[in-house]
């Protein structure tokens, strides 16, 4: 029997409505608190993860200066925000093991089989390509504003960008473009990678679900994104040393954000 339009709407409507979580805007603070709680359990695992990320970041920054590409430094730091969710997979796994009451160690994290390993790698590659596209866009923006001139040195470039009208215009446009890249990357990855760690799905379904939750709860996601960016900014002020603690906390908190939001969607 052919379904009427009303029947179809009655079937589709609950699924669409379920993406609106109706959480208070302070909800992300609970995720952050849960992230801190996970970190202090077997903190060595989380801290070691943070140290590894810190060393990788310093190596990349060192390589940027060695290759005389210092003008890529700010876009590289922004690109880190794009890749962050993919880099935190081990932290998601630790939180998952804690929730299941299992032993937590590097061995357990590394040897544990995830539900959709290949799909997680696929999203990681997509985020990497997105970060590379942002770096190329940043280079083109610099060329559009300042022309194809030889690089005048890191200090001189910083002075030009932060103290001239043309530099301010570049900062405004670059921030807007970078914000679009970051917002898109955040929306497709904030829940998709933890979801693939937890469930057997394909990458596009996970990214679509993550995007739907983010889109239907924009206020909540803006608050969570602001917390992430603010803590990352504070870490920059410490010469990235703060990332040793901040990144594990955010990784664990992201897992709890996924668990909290997914449980609500399923209701």
PDB file of C-alpha atoms in Angstrom:
ATOM      1  CA  UNK A   1       0.000   0.000   0.000  1.00  0.00           C
ATOM      2  CA  UNK A   2       1.337   3.427  -0.920  1.00  0.00           C
ATOM      3  CA  UNK A   3       2.140   5.640   2.083  1.00  0.00           C
ATOM      4  CA  UNK A   4       0.483   9.040   2.244  1.00  0.00           C
ATOM      5  CA  UNK A   5       2.497  12.240   2.674  1.00  0.00           C
ATOM      6  CA  UNK A   6       1.324  12.445   6.296  1.00  0.00           C
ATOM      7  CA  UNK A   7       2.590   8.914   6.984  1.00  0.00           C
ATOM      8  CA  UNK A   8       6.015   9.750   5.558  1.00  0.00           C
ATOM      9  CA  UNK A   9       6.199  12.966   7.595  1.00  0.00           C
ATOM     10  CA  UNK A  10       5.252  11.062  10.742  1.00  0.00           C
ATOM     11  CA  UNK A  11       8.104   8.639  10.120  1.00  0.00           C
ATOM     12  CA  UNK A  12      10.751  11.230   9.253  1.00  0.00           C
ATOM     13  CA  UNK A  13       9.904  13.928  11.782  1.00  0.00           C
ATOM     14  CA  UNK A  14      11.065  12.167  14.994  1.00  0.00           C
ATOM     15  CA  UNK A  15      14.484  11.427  13.455  1.00  0.00           C
ATOM     16  CA  UNK A  16      14.933  15.080  12.493  1.00  0.00           C
ATOM     17  CA  UNK A  17      13.738  16.349  15.878  1.00  0.00           C
ATOM     18  CA  UNK A  18      16.086  14.033  17.740  1.00  0.00           C
ATOM     19  CA  UNK A  19      19.084  16.046  16.558  1.00  0.00           C
ATOM     20  CA  UNK A  20      17.916  19.017  18.633  1.00  0.00           C
ATOM     21  CA  UNK A  21      19.287  18.179  22.057  1.00  0.00           C
ATOM     22  CA  UNK A  22      17.724  21.013  24.067  1.00  0.00           C
ATOM     23  CA  UNK A  23      20.752  21.137  26.352  1.00  0.00           C
ATOM     24  CA  UNK A  24      21.642  24.242  28.327  1.00  0.00           C
ATOM     25  CA  UNK A  25      24.581  26.232  26.972  1.00  0.00           C
ATOM     26  CA  UNK A  26      26.573  25.374  30.095  1.00  0.00           C
ATOM     27  CA  UNK A  27      26.490  21.664  29.221  1.00  0.00           C
ATOM     28  CA  UNK A  28      30.027  21.687  27.697  1.00  0.00           C
ATOM     29  CA  UNK A  29      31.416  22.538  31.123  1.00  0.00           C
ATOM     30  CA  UNK A  30      30.188  19.132  32.280  1.00  0.00           C
ATOM     31  CA  UNK A  31      32.031  17.501  29.382  1.00  0.00           C
ATOM     32  CA  UNK A  32      35.167  19.382  30.381  1.00  0.00           C
ATOM     33  CA  UNK A  33      34.795  18.252  33.994  1.00  0.00           C
ATOM     34  CA  UNK A  34      34.390  14.641  32.856  1.00  0.00           C
ATOM     35  CA  UNK A  35      37.491  15.028  30.685  1.00  0.00           C
ATOM     36  CA  UNK A  36      39.511  16.160  33.687  1.00  0.00           C
ATOM     37  CA  UNK A  37      38.188  13.201  35.704  1.00  0.00           C
ATOM     38  CA  UNK A  38      39.345  10.765  32.999  1.00  0.00           C
ATOM     39  CA  UNK A  39      42.753  12.377  32.798  1.00  0.00           C
ATOM     40  CA  UNK A  40      43.526  12.003  36.493  1.00  0.00           C
ATOM     41  CA  UNK A  41      42.877   8.236  36.254  1.00  0.00           C
ATOM     42  CA  UNK A  42      46.171   6.731  35.090  1.00  0.00           C
ATOM     43  CA  UNK A  43      47.398  10.258  34.233  1.00  0.00           C
ATOM     44  CA  UNK A  44      50.687   8.962  32.881  1.00  0.00           C
ATOM     45  CA  UNK A  45      48.981   7.655  29.754  1.00  0.00           C
ATOM     46  CA  UNK A  46      47.285  10.980  29.043  1.00  0.00           C
ATOM     47  CA  UNK A  47      50.340  13.096  29.885  1.00  0.00           C
ATOM     48  CA  UNK A  48      52.582  10.932  27.708  1.00  0.00           C
ATOM     49  CA  UNK A  49      50.098  11.388  24.874  1.00  0.00           C
ATOM     50  CA  UNK A  50      50.256  15.156  25.425  1.00  0.00           C
ATOM     51  CA  UNK A  51      54.067  15.106  25.494  1.00  0.00           C
ATOM     52  CA  UNK A  52      54.127  13.214  22.208  1.00  0.00           C
ATOM     53  CA  UNK A  53      51.873  15.808  20.620  1.00  0.00           C
ATOM     54  CA  UNK A  54      54.002  18.634  22.034  1.00  0.00           C
ATOM     55  CA  UNK A  55      57.179  17.114  20.585  1.00  0.00           C
ATOM     56  CA  UNK A  56      55.472  16.659  17.207  1.00  0.00           C
ATOM     57  CA  UNK A  57      54.289  20.280  17.242  1.00  0.00           C
ATOM     58  CA  UNK A  58      57.750  21.598  18.086  1.00  0.00           C
ATOM     59  CA  UNK A  59      59.261  19.446  15.332  1.00  0.00           C
ATOM     60  CA  UNK A  60      56.820  20.880  12.785  1.00  0.00           C
ATOM     61  CA  UNK A  61      57.516  24.453  13.908  1.00  0.00           C
ATOM     62  CA  UNK A  62      61.267  23.803  13.763  1.00  0.00           C
ATOM     63  CA  UNK A  63      60.880  22.368  10.258  1.00  0.00           C
ATOM     64  CA  UNK A  64      58.881  25.410   9.138  1.00  0.00           C
ATOM     65  CA  UNK A  65      61.721  27.736  10.181  1.00  0.00           C
ATOM     66  CA  UNK A  66      64.445  25.452   8.796  1.00  0.00           C
ATOM     67  CA  UNK A  67      62.729  25.436   5.400  1.00  0.00           C
ATOM     68  CA  UNK A  68      62.404  29.230   5.525  1.00  0.00           C
ATOM     69  CA  UNK A  69      58.610  28.962   5.519  1.00  0.00           C
ATOM     70  CA  UNK A  70      58.000  31.012   8.637  1.00  0.00           C
ATOM     71  CA  UNK A  71      55.054  32.745   6.971  1.00  0.00           C
ATOM     72  CA  UNK A  72      53.276  29.388   7.229  1.00  0.00           C
ATOM     73  CA  UNK A  73      53.517  29.383  11.036  1.00  0.00           C
ATOM     74  CA  UNK A  74      50.121  30.923  11.825  1.00  0.00           C
ATOM     75  CA  UNK A  75      48.278  28.812   9.213  1.00  0.00           C
ATOM     76  CA  UNK A  76      50.051  25.716  10.579  1.00  0.00           C
ATOM     77  CA  UNK A  77      48.798  26.505  14.069  1.00  0.00           C
ATOM     78  CA  UNK A  78      45.293  26.954  12.664  1.00  0.00           C
ATOM     79  CA  UNK A  79      45.678  23.687  10.745  1.00  0.00           C
ATOM     80  CA  UNK A  80      46.409  21.969  14.043  1.00  0.00           C
ATOM     81  CA  UNK A  81      42.874  22.844  15.131  1.00  0.00           C
ATOM     82  CA  UNK A  82      41.572  21.109  12.012  1.00  0.00           C
ATOM     83  CA  UNK A  83      43.551  17.928  12.683  1.00  0.00           C
ATOM     84  CA  UNK A  84      42.980  17.888  16.457  1.00  0.00           C
ATOM     85  CA  UNK A  85      39.981  15.500  16.541  1.00  0.00           C
ATOM     86  CA  UNK A  86      41.849  12.895  14.492  1.00  0.00           C
ATOM     87  CA  UNK A  87      44.968  13.153  16.666  1.00  0.00           C
ATOM     88  CA  UNK A  88      42.977  12.465  19.842  1.00  0.00           C
ATOM     89  CA  UNK A  89      41.846   8.933  18.906  1.00  0.00           C
ATOM     90  CA  UNK A  90      43.965   7.293  21.604  1.00  0.00           C
ATOM     91  CA  UNK A  91      42.455   9.570  24.235  1.00  0.00           C
ATOM     92  CA  UNK A  92      38.952   8.613  23.116  1.00  0.00           C
ATOM     93  CA  UNK A  93      39.977   4.996  23.492  1.00  0.00           C
ATOM     94  CA  UNK A  94      41.234   5.547  27.038  1.00  0.00           C
ATOM     95  CA  UNK A  95      37.916   7.126  28.047  1.00  0.00           C
ATOM     96  CA  UNK A  96      36.075   4.232  26.411  1.00  0.00           C
ATOM     97  CA  UNK A  97      38.136   1.689  28.364  1.00  0.00           C
ATOM     98  CA  UNK A  98      37.487   3.565  31.607  1.00  0.00           C
ATOM     99  CA  UNK A  99      33.739   3.595  30.913  1.00  0.00           C
ATOM    100  CA  UNK A 100      33.834  -0.175  30.300  1.00  0.00           C
ATOM    101  CA  UNK A 101      35.804  -0.775  33.498  1.00  0.00           C
ATOM    102  CA  UNK A 102      38.775  -2.225  31.618  1.00  0.00           C
ATOM    103  CA  UNK A 103      42.489  -1.823  32.253  1.00  0.00           C
ATOM    104  CA  UNK A 104      44.075   1.315  30.816  1.00  0.00           C
ATOM    105  CA  UNK A 105      47.579   1.187  29.374  1.00  0.00           C
ATOM    106  CA  UNK A 106      49.396   2.054  26.172  1.00  0.00           C
ATOM    107  CA  UNK A 107      49.345  -1.624  25.263  1.00  0.00           C
ATOM    108  CA  UNK A 108      45.581  -1.835  25.665  1.00  0.00           C
ATOM    109  CA  UNK A 109      45.035   1.360  23.691  1.00  0.00           C
ATOM    110  CA  UNK A 110      47.278   0.260  20.833  1.00  0.00           C
ATOM    111  CA  UNK A 111      46.117  -3.324  20.527  1.00  0.00           C
ATOM    112  CA  UNK A 112      42.404  -2.664  20.985  1.00  0.00           C
ATOM    113  CA  UNK A 113      40.442  -3.098  17.777  1.00  0.00           C
ATOM    114  CA  UNK A 114      38.047  -0.282  17.002  1.00  0.00           C
ATOM    115  CA  UNK A 115      34.698  -0.786  15.350  1.00  0.00           C
ATOM    116  CA  UNK A 116      35.602   1.081  12.157  1.00  0.00           C
ATOM    117  CA  UNK A 117      39.385   1.526  11.972  1.00  0.00           C
ATOM    118  CA  UNK A 118      39.535   2.011   8.208  1.00  0.00           C
ATOM    119  CA  UNK A 119      36.802   4.627   8.299  1.00  0.00           C
ATOM    120  CA  UNK A 120      38.645   6.581  11.016  1.00  0.00           C
ATOM    121  CA  UNK A 121      41.745   6.617   8.812  1.00  0.00           C
ATOM    122  CA  UNK A 122      39.614   7.856   5.926  1.00  0.00           C
ATOM    123  CA  UNK A 123      38.351  10.823   7.963  1.00  0.00           C
ATOM    124  CA  UNK A 124      41.907  11.489   9.165  1.00  0.00           C
ATOM    125  CA  UNK A 125      43.086  11.712   5.552  1.00  0.00           C
ATOM    126  CA  UNK A 126      40.173  14.017   4.721  1.00  0.00           C
ATOM    127  CA  UNK A 127      41.080  16.327   7.616  1.00  0.00           C
ATOM    128  CA  UNK A 128      44.722  16.290   6.521  1.00  0.00           C
ATOM    129  CA  UNK A 129      43.724  17.289   2.990  1.00  0.00           C
ATOM    130  CA  UNK A 130      41.495  20.011   4.433  1.00  0.00           C
ATOM    131  CA  UNK A 131      44.418  21.335   6.497  1.00  0.00           C
ATOM    132  CA  UNK A 132      46.653  21.320   3.396  1.00  0.00           C
ATOM    133  CA  UNK A 133      43.967  23.175   1.446  1.00  0.00           C
ATOM    134  CA  UNK A 134      43.841  25.794   4.210  1.00  0.00           C
ATOM    135  CA  UNK A 135      47.641  26.202   4.072  1.00  0.00           C
ATOM    136  CA  UNK A 136      47.477  26.715   0.313  1.00  0.00           C
ATOM    137  CA  UNK A 137      44.630  29.202   0.739  1.00  0.00           C
ATOM    138  CA  UNK A 138      46.656  31.114   3.324  1.00  0.00           C
ATOM    139  CA  UNK A 139      49.586  31.314   0.896  1.00  0.00           C
ATOM    140  CA  UNK A 140      47.320  32.601  -1.878  1.00  0.00           C
ATOM    141  CA  UNK A 141      45.772  35.210   0.425  1.00  0.00           C
ATOM    142  CA  UNK A 142      49.220  36.452   1.407  1.00  0.00           C
ATOM    143  CA  UNK A 143      50.186  36.696  -2.272  1.00  0.00           C
ATOM    144  CA  UNK A 144      46.961  38.550  -3.114  1.00  0.00           C
ATOM    145  CA  UNK A 145      47.560  41.158  -0.423  1.00  0.00           C
ATOM    146  CA  UNK A 146      51.341  41.567  -0.607  1.00  0.00           C
ATOM    147  CA  UNK A 147      52.208  40.260  -4.062  1.00  0.00           C
ATOM    148  CA  UNK A 148      54.749  37.610  -5.016  1.00  0.00           C
ATOM    149  CA  UNK A 149      57.595  39.271  -3.151  1.00  0.00           C
ATOM    150  CA  UNK A 150      60.530  37.441  -1.515  1.00  0.00           C
ATOM    151  CA  UNK A 151      59.887  36.564   2.119  1.00  0.00           C
ATOM    152  CA  UNK A 152      61.293  39.464   4.163  1.00  0.00           C
ATOM    153  CA  UNK A 153      61.858  37.516   7.367  1.00  0.00           C
ATOM    154  CA  UNK A 154      59.606  36.370  10.167  1.00  0.00           C
ATOM    155  CA  UNK A 155      59.905  39.474  12.351  1.00  0.00           C
ATOM    156  CA  UNK A 156      59.420  41.877   9.451  1.00  0.00           C
ATOM    157  CA  UNK A 157      56.407  39.924   8.205  1.00  0.00           C
ATOM    158  CA  UNK A 158      54.812  39.957  11.663  1.00  0.00           C
ATOM    159  CA  UNK A 159      55.394  43.703  11.883  1.00  0.00           C
ATOM    160  CA  UNK A 160      53.831  44.226   8.450  1.00  0.00           C
ATOM    161  CA  UNK A 161      50.808  42.043   9.209  1.00  0.00           C
ATOM    162  CA  UNK A 162      50.050  43.468  12.652  1.00  0.00           C
ATOM    163  CA  UNK A 163      50.933  47.144  12.158  1.00  0.00           C
ATOM    164  CA  UNK A 164      49.749  48.142   8.669  1.00  0.00           C
ATOM    165  CA  UNK A 165      46.240  48.600   7.231  1.00  0.00           C
ATOM    166  CA  UNK A 166      46.980  46.036   4.536  1.00  0.00           C
ATOM    167  CA  UNK A 167      48.136  43.574   7.183  1.00  0.00           C
ATOM    168  CA  UNK A 168      45.005  44.138   9.217  1.00  0.00           C
ATOM    169  CA  UNK A 169      42.895  43.508   6.136  1.00  0.00           C
ATOM    170  CA  UNK A 170      44.782  40.244   5.572  1.00  0.00           C
ATOM    171  CA  UNK A 171      44.167  39.228   9.186  1.00  0.00           C
ATOM    172  CA  UNK A 172      40.437  39.925   8.879  1.00  0.00           C
ATOM    173  CA  UNK A 173      40.003  38.087   5.578  1.00  0.00           C
ATOM    174  CA  UNK A 174      42.342  35.279   6.598  1.00  0.00           C
ATOM    175  CA  UNK A 175      40.538  34.811   9.908  1.00  0.00           C
ATOM    176  CA  UNK A 176      37.183  34.655   8.118  1.00  0.00           C
ATOM    177  CA  UNK A 177      38.417  32.091   5.594  1.00  0.00           C
ATOM    178  CA  UNK A 178      40.226  30.085   8.265  1.00  0.00           C
ATOM    179  CA  UNK A 179      37.105  30.201  10.427  1.00  0.00           C
ATOM    180  CA  UNK A 180      35.082  28.611   7.640  1.00  0.00           C
ATOM    181  CA  UNK A 181      37.632  25.807   7.264  1.00  0.00           C
ATOM    182  CA  UNK A 182      37.761  25.276  11.023  1.00  0.00           C
ATOM    183  CA  UNK A 183      33.969  25.346  11.426  1.00  0.00           C
ATOM    184  CA  UNK A 184      33.476  22.765   8.666  1.00  0.00           C
ATOM    185  CA  UNK A 185      36.223  20.504  10.026  1.00  0.00           C
ATOM    186  CA  UNK A 186      34.829  20.830  13.542  1.00  0.00           C
ATOM    187  CA  UNK A 187      31.277  19.998  12.436  1.00  0.00           C
ATOM    188  CA  UNK A 188      32.185  16.839  10.510  1.00  0.00           C
ATOM    189  CA  UNK A 189      34.707  15.478  13.024  1.00  0.00           C
ATOM    190  CA  UNK A 190      33.615  16.512  16.527  1.00  0.00           C
ATOM    191  CA  UNK A 191      31.389  13.432  16.890  1.00  0.00           C
ATOM    192  CA  UNK A 192      32.237  11.303  13.846  1.00  0.00           C
ATOM    193  CA  UNK A 193      35.615   9.960  15.002  1.00  0.00           C
ATOM    194  CA  UNK A 194      34.439   8.980  18.509  1.00  0.00           C
ATOM    195  CA  UNK A 195      31.344   7.484  16.871  1.00  0.00           C
ATOM    196  CA  UNK A 196      33.456   5.324  14.538  1.00  0.00           C
ATOM    197  CA  UNK A 197      35.541   4.212  17.504  1.00  0.00           C
ATOM    198  CA  UNK A 198      32.364   3.092  19.242  1.00  0.00           C
ATOM    199  CA  UNK A 199      30.144   1.840  16.415  1.00  0.00           C
ATOM    200  CA  UNK A 200      30.441   0.072  13.074  1.00  0.00           C
ATOM    201  CA  UNK A 201      29.515   2.750  10.536  1.00  0.00           C
ATOM    202  CA  UNK A 202      30.851   4.188   7.307  1.00  0.00           C
ATOM    203  CA  UNK A 203      32.697   7.495   7.413  1.00  0.00           C
ATOM    204  CA  UNK A 204      30.089   9.465   5.465  1.00  0.00           C
ATOM    205  CA  UNK A 205      27.253   8.383   7.764  1.00  0.00           C
ATOM    206  CA  UNK A 206      29.327   9.337  10.804  1.00  0.00           C
ATOM    207  CA  UNK A 207      30.308  12.715   9.333  1.00  0.00           C
ATOM    208  CA  UNK A 208      26.726  13.398   8.280  1.00  0.00           C
ATOM    209  CA  UNK A 209      25.447  12.587  11.766  1.00  0.00           C
ATOM    210  CA  UNK A 210      28.129  14.785  13.333  1.00  0.00           C
ATOM    211  CA  UNK A 211      27.193  17.635  10.991  1.00  0.00           C
ATOM    212  CA  UNK A 212      23.482  17.206  11.767  1.00  0.00           C
ATOM    213  CA  UNK A 213      24.051  17.345  15.518  1.00  0.00           C
ATOM    214  CA  UNK A 214      26.318  20.388  15.186  1.00  0.00           C
ATOM    215  CA  UNK A 215      23.921  22.218  12.839  1.00  0.00           C
ATOM    216  CA  UNK A 216      20.850  21.598  14.993  1.00  0.00           C
ATOM    217  CA  UNK A 217      22.650  22.662  18.170  1.00  0.00           C
ATOM    218  CA  UNK A 218      24.657  25.630  16.929  1.00  0.00           C
ATOM    219  CA  UNK A 219      24.615  27.514  20.225  1.00  0.00           C
ATOM    220  CA  UNK A 220      25.894  24.497  22.141  1.00  0.00           C
ATOM    221  CA  UNK A 221      28.614  23.831  19.560  1.00  0.00           C
ATOM    222  CA  UNK A 222      29.686  27.485  19.537  1.00  0.00           C
ATOM    223  CA  UNK A 223      30.176  27.303  23.306  1.00  0.00           C
ATOM    224  CA  UNK A 224      32.148  24.063  23.030  1.00  0.00           C
ATOM    225  CA  UNK A 225      34.203  25.403  20.125  1.00  0.00           C
ATOM    226  CA  UNK A 226      34.938  28.592  22.073  1.00  0.00           C
ATOM    227  CA  UNK A 227      36.180  26.537  25.023  1.00  0.00           C
ATOM    228  CA  UNK A 228      38.454  24.514  22.723  1.00  0.00           C
ATOM    229  CA  UNK A 229      39.872  27.584  20.967  1.00  0.00           C
ATOM    230  CA  UNK A 230      40.342  29.465  24.257  1.00  0.00           C
ATOM    231  CA  UNK A 231      42.268  26.606  25.864  1.00  0.00           C
ATOM    232  CA  UNK A 232      44.356  26.231  22.714  1.00  0.00           C
ATOM    233  CA  UNK A 233      45.080  29.963  22.795  1.00  0.00           C
ATOM    234  CA  UNK A 234      46.199  29.721  26.420  1.00  0.00           C
ATOM    235  CA  UNK A 235      48.498  26.859  25.420  1.00  0.00           C
ATOM    236  CA  UNK A 236      50.079  29.059  22.742  1.00  0.00           C
ATOM    237  CA  UNK A 237      50.914  31.618  25.434  1.00  0.00           C
ATOM    238  CA  UNK A 238      52.958  28.934  27.211  1.00  0.00           C
ATOM    239  CA  UNK A 239      54.939  28.093  24.084  1.00  0.00           C
ATOM    240  CA  UNK A 240      52.693  25.039  23.521  1.00  0.00           C
ATOM    241  CA  UNK A 241      53.796  23.494  26.821  1.00  0.00           C
ATOM    242  CA  UNK A 242      50.215  23.803  28.011  1.00  0.00           C
ATOM    243  CA  UNK A 243      49.155  21.353  25.306  1.00  0.00           C
ATOM    244  CA  UNK A 244      50.704  18.555  27.363  1.00  0.00           C
ATOM    245  CA  UNK A 245      47.769  18.922  29.759  1.00  0.00           C
ATOM    246  CA  UNK A 246      45.159  20.745  27.672  1.00  0.00           C
ATOM    247  CA  UNK A 247      45.049  18.355  24.731  1.00  0.00           C
ATOM    248  CA  UNK A 248      44.393  15.216  26.814  1.00  0.00           C
ATOM    249  CA  UNK A 249      41.646  17.004  28.745  1.00  0.00           C
ATOM    250  CA  UNK A 250      39.972  18.131  25.513  1.00  0.00           C
ATOM    251  CA  UNK A 251      40.334  14.664  24.004  1.00  0.00           C
ATOM    252  CA  UNK A 252      38.672  12.964  26.950  1.00  0.00           C
ATOM    253  CA  UNK A 253      36.018  15.696  27.109  1.00  0.00           C
ATOM    254  CA  UNK A 254      35.210  15.184  23.424  1.00  0.00           C
ATOM    255  CA  UNK A 255      34.509  11.526  24.075  1.00  0.00           C
ATOM    256  CA  UNK A 256      32.081  12.477  26.830  1.00  0.00           C
ATOM    257  CA  UNK A 257      30.488  15.073  24.538  1.00  0.00           C
ATOM    258  CA  UNK A 258      29.878  12.337  21.977  1.00  0.00           C
ATOM    259  CA  UNK A 259      28.480   9.920  24.559  1.00  0.00           C
ATOM    260  CA  UNK A 260      26.182  12.571  26.019  1.00  0.00           C
ATOM    261  CA  UNK A 261      24.868  13.829  22.683  1.00  0.00           C
ATOM    262  CA  UNK A 262      24.532  10.399  21.062  1.00  0.00           C
ATOM    263  CA  UNK A 263      22.552   9.064  24.016  1.00  0.00           C
ATOM    264  CA  UNK A 264      20.175  12.020  23.692  1.00  0.00           C
ATOM    265  CA  UNK A 265      19.801  11.540  19.934  1.00  0.00           C
ATOM    266  CA  UNK A 266      18.907   7.893  20.486  1.00  0.00           C
ATOM    267  CA  UNK A 267      16.130   8.718  22.986  1.00  0.00           C
TER     268      UNK A 267
END
